[in-house]
């Protein structure tokens, strides 16, 4: 990624997100100069270190089988986001049937944040924590997620002048040993809660 013909950053891999702070590469507004952003993509397919699926260079001259002709380009959304000096870089939620564990990451360590867990527009629980430190939050009268009732809680995290909205469901998955019949089961799979 280049900004005004200067390298902002480099990323390898086609399936994971990335970001760069381009602030110092921008022309100041008072100059009246136009800022230019260039995103350059190179796809070495199966000759590179990144995951490539079924794309193979050999499919260009020898198509067929389970391979695809290589193709490249930008196929996910690319955007610019104006953020304050201190901002949220990630929000991770880990749930069970009664709690959500929040891990809020910021561009500066140990920054205080606040949060609201909502059922629709109604605040269920609010609190505060510090970025980088896991925080376990009990959900009062929890509504569990299931295929029959796919309920999701809304989550708003606020840190300095930044806010992120997300959602989560309360559910656990576990496996347990089960003696299966000789034929495949025709009903619900036993051993999965």
mmCIF file of C-alpha atoms in Angstrom:
data_model
loop_
_atom_site.group_PDB
_atom_site.id
_atom_site.type_symbol
_atom_site.label_atom_id
_atom_site.label_comp_id
_atom_site.label_asym_id
_atom_site.label_seq_id
_atom_site.Cartn_x
_atom_site.Cartn_y
_atom_site.Cartn_z
ATOM 1 C CA UNK A 1 0.000 0.000 0.000
ATOM 2 C CA UNK A 2 1.439 3.352 -1.084
ATOM 3 C CA UNK A 3 0.280 6.800 -0.014
ATOM 4 C CA UNK A 4 1.532 9.686 -2.104
ATOM 5 C CA UNK A 5 4.086 7.313 -3.658
ATOM 6 C CA UNK A 6 5.535 6.357 -0.258
ATOM 7 C CA UNK A 7 5.260 2.828 1.150
ATOM 8 C CA UNK A 8 2.663 2.696 3.927
ATOM 9 C CA UNK A 9 3.010 -1.032 4.523
ATOM 10 C CA UNK A 10 3.202 -4.530 3.095
ATOM 11 C CA UNK A 11 1.012 -7.559 3.794
ATOM 12 C CA UNK A 12 1.341 -11.210 2.767
ATOM 13 C CA UNK A 13 -1.744 -13.425 2.670
ATOM 14 C CA UNK A 14 -5.066 -13.159 0.965
ATOM 15 C CA UNK A 15 -7.514 -14.208 3.647
ATOM 16 C CA UNK A 16 -6.796 -12.072 6.687
ATOM 17 C CA UNK A 17 -7.340 -8.396 7.300
ATOM 18 C CA UNK A 18 -4.667 -5.805 7.826
ATOM 19 C CA UNK A 19 -4.385 -2.085 8.472
ATOM 20 C CA UNK A 20 -1.820 0.699 8.347
ATOM 21 C CA UNK A 21 -1.696 4.099 10.020
ATOM 22 C CA UNK A 22 -1.168 6.454 7.075
ATOM 23 C CA UNK A 23 -1.439 9.731 9.008
ATOM 24 C CA UNK A 24 2.203 10.784 8.565
ATOM 25 C CA UNK A 25 2.087 10.108 4.808
ATOM 26 C CA UNK A 26 -0.849 12.427 4.076
ATOM 27 C CA UNK A 27 -0.474 15.932 2.676
ATOM 28 C CA UNK A 28 -1.697 18.484 5.236
ATOM 29 C CA UNK A 29 -5.090 19.951 4.250
ATOM 30 C CA UNK A 30 -3.631 23.496 4.090
ATOM 31 C CA UNK A 31 -1.426 22.526 1.123
ATOM 32 C CA UNK A 32 -4.411 21.867 -1.127
ATOM 33 C CA UNK A 33 -2.578 18.831 -2.550
ATOM 34 C CA UNK A 34 -4.543 15.711 -3.479
ATOM 35 C CA UNK A 35 -3.674 12.539 -1.554
ATOM 36 C CA UNK A 36 -3.272 9.390 -3.630
ATOM 37 C CA UNK A 37 -3.554 5.838 -2.282
ATOM 38 C CA UNK A 38 -2.350 2.892 -4.374
ATOM 39 C CA UNK A 39 -3.021 -0.735 -3.431
ATOM 40 C CA UNK A 40 -0.915 -3.188 -5.423
ATOM 41 C CA UNK A 41 -1.769 -6.895 -5.430
ATOM 42 C CA UNK A 42 0.438 -9.793 -6.520
ATOM 43 C CA UNK A 43 -0.841 -13.369 -6.385
ATOM 44 C CA UNK A 44 1.844 -16.063 -6.699
ATOM 45 C CA UNK A 45 -0.868 -18.738 -6.218
ATOM 46 C CA UNK A 46 0.702 -22.035 -5.147
ATOM 47 C CA UNK A 47 4.237 -20.712 -5.594
ATOM 48 C CA UNK A 48 3.917 -18.359 -2.607
ATOM 49 C CA UNK A 49 3.800 -18.926 1.155
ATOM 50 C CA UNK A 50 0.173 -17.816 1.583
ATOM 51 C CA UNK A 51 -2.839 -20.191 1.592
ATOM 52 C CA UNK A 52 -4.043 -20.683 -1.967
ATOM 53 C CA UNK A 53 -6.873 -23.216 -2.013
ATOM 54 C CA UNK A 54 -7.164 -24.989 -5.361
ATOM 55 C CA UNK A 55 -5.514 -22.294 -7.486
ATOM 56 C CA UNK A 56 -2.430 -23.669 -9.211
ATOM 57 C CA UNK A 57 -0.003 -22.086 -11.668
ATOM 58 C CA UNK A 58 0.029 -25.441 -13.495
ATOM 59 C CA UNK A 59 -3.685 -24.989 -14.324
ATOM 60 C CA UNK A 60 -2.732 -22.310 -16.873
ATOM 61 C CA UNK A 61 -1.082 -24.855 -19.182
ATOM 62 C CA UNK A 62 -2.668 -28.042 -17.843
ATOM 63 C CA UNK A 63 -6.278 -27.306 -16.778
ATOM 64 C CA UNK A 64 -8.574 -29.890 -15.257
ATOM 65 C CA UNK A 65 -8.873 -32.064 -12.215
ATOM 66 C CA UNK A 66 -9.545 -30.267 -8.986
ATOM 67 C CA UNK A 67 -7.447 -27.162 -9.761
ATOM 68 C CA UNK A 68 -8.471 -23.665 -10.786
ATOM 69 C CA UNK A 69 -6.702 -21.181 -12.990
ATOM 70 C CA UNK A 70 -5.076 -18.516 -10.800
ATOM 71 C CA UNK A 71 -6.863 -15.228 -10.433
ATOM 72 C CA UNK A 72 -6.005 -12.293 -8.281
ATOM 73 C CA UNK A 73 -7.132 -8.878 -7.325
ATOM 74 C CA UNK A 74 -8.937 -7.198 -4.511
ATOM 75 C CA UNK A 75 -12.121 -9.099 -3.687
ATOM 76 C CA UNK A 76 -12.883 -7.756 -0.219
ATOM 77 C CA UNK A 77 -13.895 -4.295 0.894
ATOM 78 C CA UNK A 78 -11.125 -1.716 1.265
ATOM 79 C CA UNK A 79 -11.810 1.411 3.290
ATOM 80 C CA UNK A 80 -10.273 4.337 5.113
ATOM 81 C CA UNK A 81 -11.308 4.971 8.671
ATOM 82 C CA UNK A 82 -10.647 8.166 10.560
ATOM 83 C CA UNK A 83 -9.855 7.244 14.159
ATOM 84 C CA UNK A 84 -9.005 9.350 17.209
ATOM 85 C CA UNK A 85 -5.500 9.436 18.700
ATOM 86 C CA UNK A 86 -6.417 6.523 20.996
ATOM 87 C CA UNK A 87 -8.645 3.908 19.372
ATOM 88 C CA UNK A 88 -9.953 0.339 19.556
ATOM 89 C CA UNK A 89 -8.085 -2.149 17.374
ATOM 90 C CA UNK A 90 -10.036 -5.313 18.259
ATOM 91 C CA UNK A 91 -12.866 -6.619 20.418
ATOM 92 C CA UNK A 92 -12.929 -10.356 21.183
ATOM 93 C CA UNK A 93 -15.898 -12.029 22.878
ATOM 94 C CA UNK A 94 -15.715 -15.513 24.392
ATOM 95 C CA UNK A 95 -18.985 -16.809 25.796
ATOM 96 C CA UNK A 96 -20.536 -19.604 27.769
ATOM 97 C CA UNK A 97 -24.131 -19.879 28.986
ATOM 98 C CA UNK A 98 -23.867 -17.259 31.745
ATOM 99 C CA UNK A 99 -20.909 -14.948 30.992
ATOM 100 C CA UNK A 100 -19.143 -13.106 28.207
ATOM 101 C CA UNK A 101 -15.424 -12.521 28.441
ATOM 102 C CA UNK A 102 -14.394 -9.272 26.759
ATOM 103 C CA UNK A 103 -10.890 -8.625 25.518
ATOM 104 C CA UNK A 104 -10.625 -5.108 24.152
ATOM 105 C CA UNK A 105 -7.411 -4.182 22.357
ATOM 106 C CA UNK A 106 -6.377 -0.586 21.721
ATOM 107 C CA UNK A 107 -3.465 1.074 19.984
ATOM 108 C CA UNK A 108 -2.268 2.104 23.455
ATOM 109 C CA UNK A 109 -2.002 -0.439 26.296
ATOM 110 C CA UNK A 110 -3.999 -0.218 29.528
ATOM 111 C CA UNK A 111 -6.525 2.313 28.282
ATOM 112 C CA UNK A 112 -9.829 2.387 30.212
ATOM 113 C CA UNK A 113 -12.978 1.446 28.314
ATOM 114 C CA UNK A 114 -16.674 1.143 29.105
ATOM 115 C CA UNK A 115 -19.255 -1.217 27.647
ATOM 116 C CA UNK A 116 -22.989 -1.832 27.405
ATOM 117 C CA UNK A 117 -24.592 -5.213 26.716
ATOM 118 C CA UNK A 118 -28.043 -4.757 25.218
ATOM 119 C CA UNK A 119 -31.127 -6.851 24.596
ATOM 120 C CA UNK A 120 -32.469 -4.874 21.643
ATOM 121 C CA UNK A 121 -32.379 -1.270 22.899
ATOM 122 C CA UNK A 122 -32.510 -2.217 26.606
ATOM 123 C CA UNK A 123 -29.205 -2.161 28.519
ATOM 124 C CA UNK A 124 -28.780 -5.497 30.327
ATOM 125 C CA UNK A 125 -25.431 -4.803 31.959
ATOM 126 C CA UNK A 126 -22.827 -2.022 31.834
ATOM 127 C CA UNK A 127 -19.316 -1.833 33.147
ATOM 128 C CA UNK A 128 -15.731 -0.827 32.585
ATOM 129 C CA UNK A 129 -12.355 -2.433 32.076
ATOM 130 C CA UNK A 130 -8.836 -1.852 30.808
ATOM 131 C CA UNK A 131 -7.633 -2.616 27.280
ATOM 132 C CA UNK A 132 -5.511 -5.733 26.997
ATOM 133 C CA UNK A 133 -6.952 -7.338 30.153
ATOM 134 C CA UNK A 134 -9.700 -9.990 29.900
ATOM 135 C CA UNK A 135 -12.909 -8.989 31.677
ATOM 136 C CA UNK A 136 -15.566 -11.550 32.672
ATOM 137 C CA UNK A 137 -19.101 -10.143 32.613
ATOM 138 C CA UNK A 138 -22.071 -12.003 34.130
ATOM 139 C CA UNK A 139 -25.237 -11.709 32.049
ATOM 140 C CA UNK A 140 -28.338 -11.476 34.273
ATOM 141 C CA UNK A 141 -31.204 -13.822 33.291
ATOM 142 C CA UNK A 142 -29.277 -14.985 30.218
ATOM 143 C CA UNK A 143 -31.073 -15.768 26.950
ATOM 144 C CA UNK A 144 -29.285 -18.662 25.297
ATOM 145 C CA UNK A 145 -28.603 -18.937 21.581
ATOM 146 C CA UNK A 146 -29.890 -22.074 19.843
ATOM 147 C CA UNK A 147 -30.887 -22.957 16.282
ATOM 148 C CA UNK A 148 -34.520 -22.785 17.401
ATOM 149 C CA UNK A 149 -34.006 -19.404 19.107
ATOM 150 C CA UNK A 150 -30.924 -17.629 17.657
ATOM 151 C CA UNK A 151 -30.855 -14.743 20.140
ATOM 152 C CA UNK A 152 -27.925 -12.333 19.975
ATOM 153 C CA UNK A 153 -26.963 -9.644 22.476
ATOM 154 C CA UNK A 154 -25.727 -6.296 21.161
ATOM 155 C CA UNK A 155 -22.475 -4.914 22.539
ATOM 156 C CA UNK A 156 -21.124 -1.363 22.492
ATOM 157 C CA UNK A 157 -17.560 -0.695 23.632
ATOM 158 C CA UNK A 158 -16.367 2.898 24.129
ATOM 159 C CA UNK A 159 -12.731 3.862 24.616
ATOM 160 C CA UNK A 160 -11.516 7.475 24.635
ATOM 161 C CA UNK A 161 -13.235 9.006 21.574
ATOM 162 C CA UNK A 162 -13.808 5.683 19.800
ATOM 163 C CA UNK A 163 -16.736 3.247 19.868
ATOM 164 C CA UNK A 164 -17.251 -0.216 18.392
ATOM 165 C CA UNK A 165 -20.511 -2.129 18.082
ATOM 166 C CA UNK A 166 -20.646 -5.914 17.970
ATOM 167 C CA UNK A 167 -22.873 -8.809 19.027
ATOM 168 C CA UNK A 168 -22.602 -12.236 20.642
ATOM 169 C CA UNK A 169 -24.670 -15.264 21.582
ATOM 170 C CA UNK A 170 -24.528 -17.286 24.796
ATOM 171 C CA UNK A 171 -23.889 -20.948 24.079
ATOM 172 C CA UNK A 172 -21.378 -23.672 24.714
ATOM 173 C CA UNK A 173 -20.389 -26.651 22.618
ATOM 174 C CA UNK A 174 -18.871 -29.768 24.046
ATOM 175 C CA UNK A 175 -18.316 -33.279 22.902
ATOM 176 C CA UNK A 176 -18.652 -36.400 24.950
ATOM 177 C CA UNK A 177 -17.982 -40.046 24.174
ATOM 178 C CA UNK A 178 -21.009 -41.843 22.801
ATOM 179 C CA UNK A 179 -21.440 -45.388 21.522
ATOM 180 C CA UNK A 180 -22.845 -44.943 18.012
ATOM 181 C CA UNK A 181 -25.053 -47.581 16.389
ATOM 182 C CA UNK A 182 -23.534 -49.482 13.453
ATOM 183 C CA UNK A 183 -25.635 -47.448 10.982
ATOM 184 C CA UNK A 184 -25.458 -43.635 10.807
ATOM 185 C CA UNK A 185 -28.017 -41.928 13.054
ATOM 186 C CA UNK A 186 -31.126 -40.670 11.297
ATOM 187 C CA UNK A 187 -32.140 -38.188 14.007
ATOM 188 C CA UNK A 188 -30.212 -35.578 15.958
ATOM 189 C CA UNK A 189 -26.528 -36.382 16.410
ATOM 190 C CA UNK A 190 -25.925 -37.674 19.905
ATOM 191 C CA UNK A 191 -22.916 -36.416 21.796
ATOM 192 C CA UNK A 192 -23.213 -32.748 20.824
ATOM 193 C CA UNK A 193 -24.959 -30.348 23.178
#
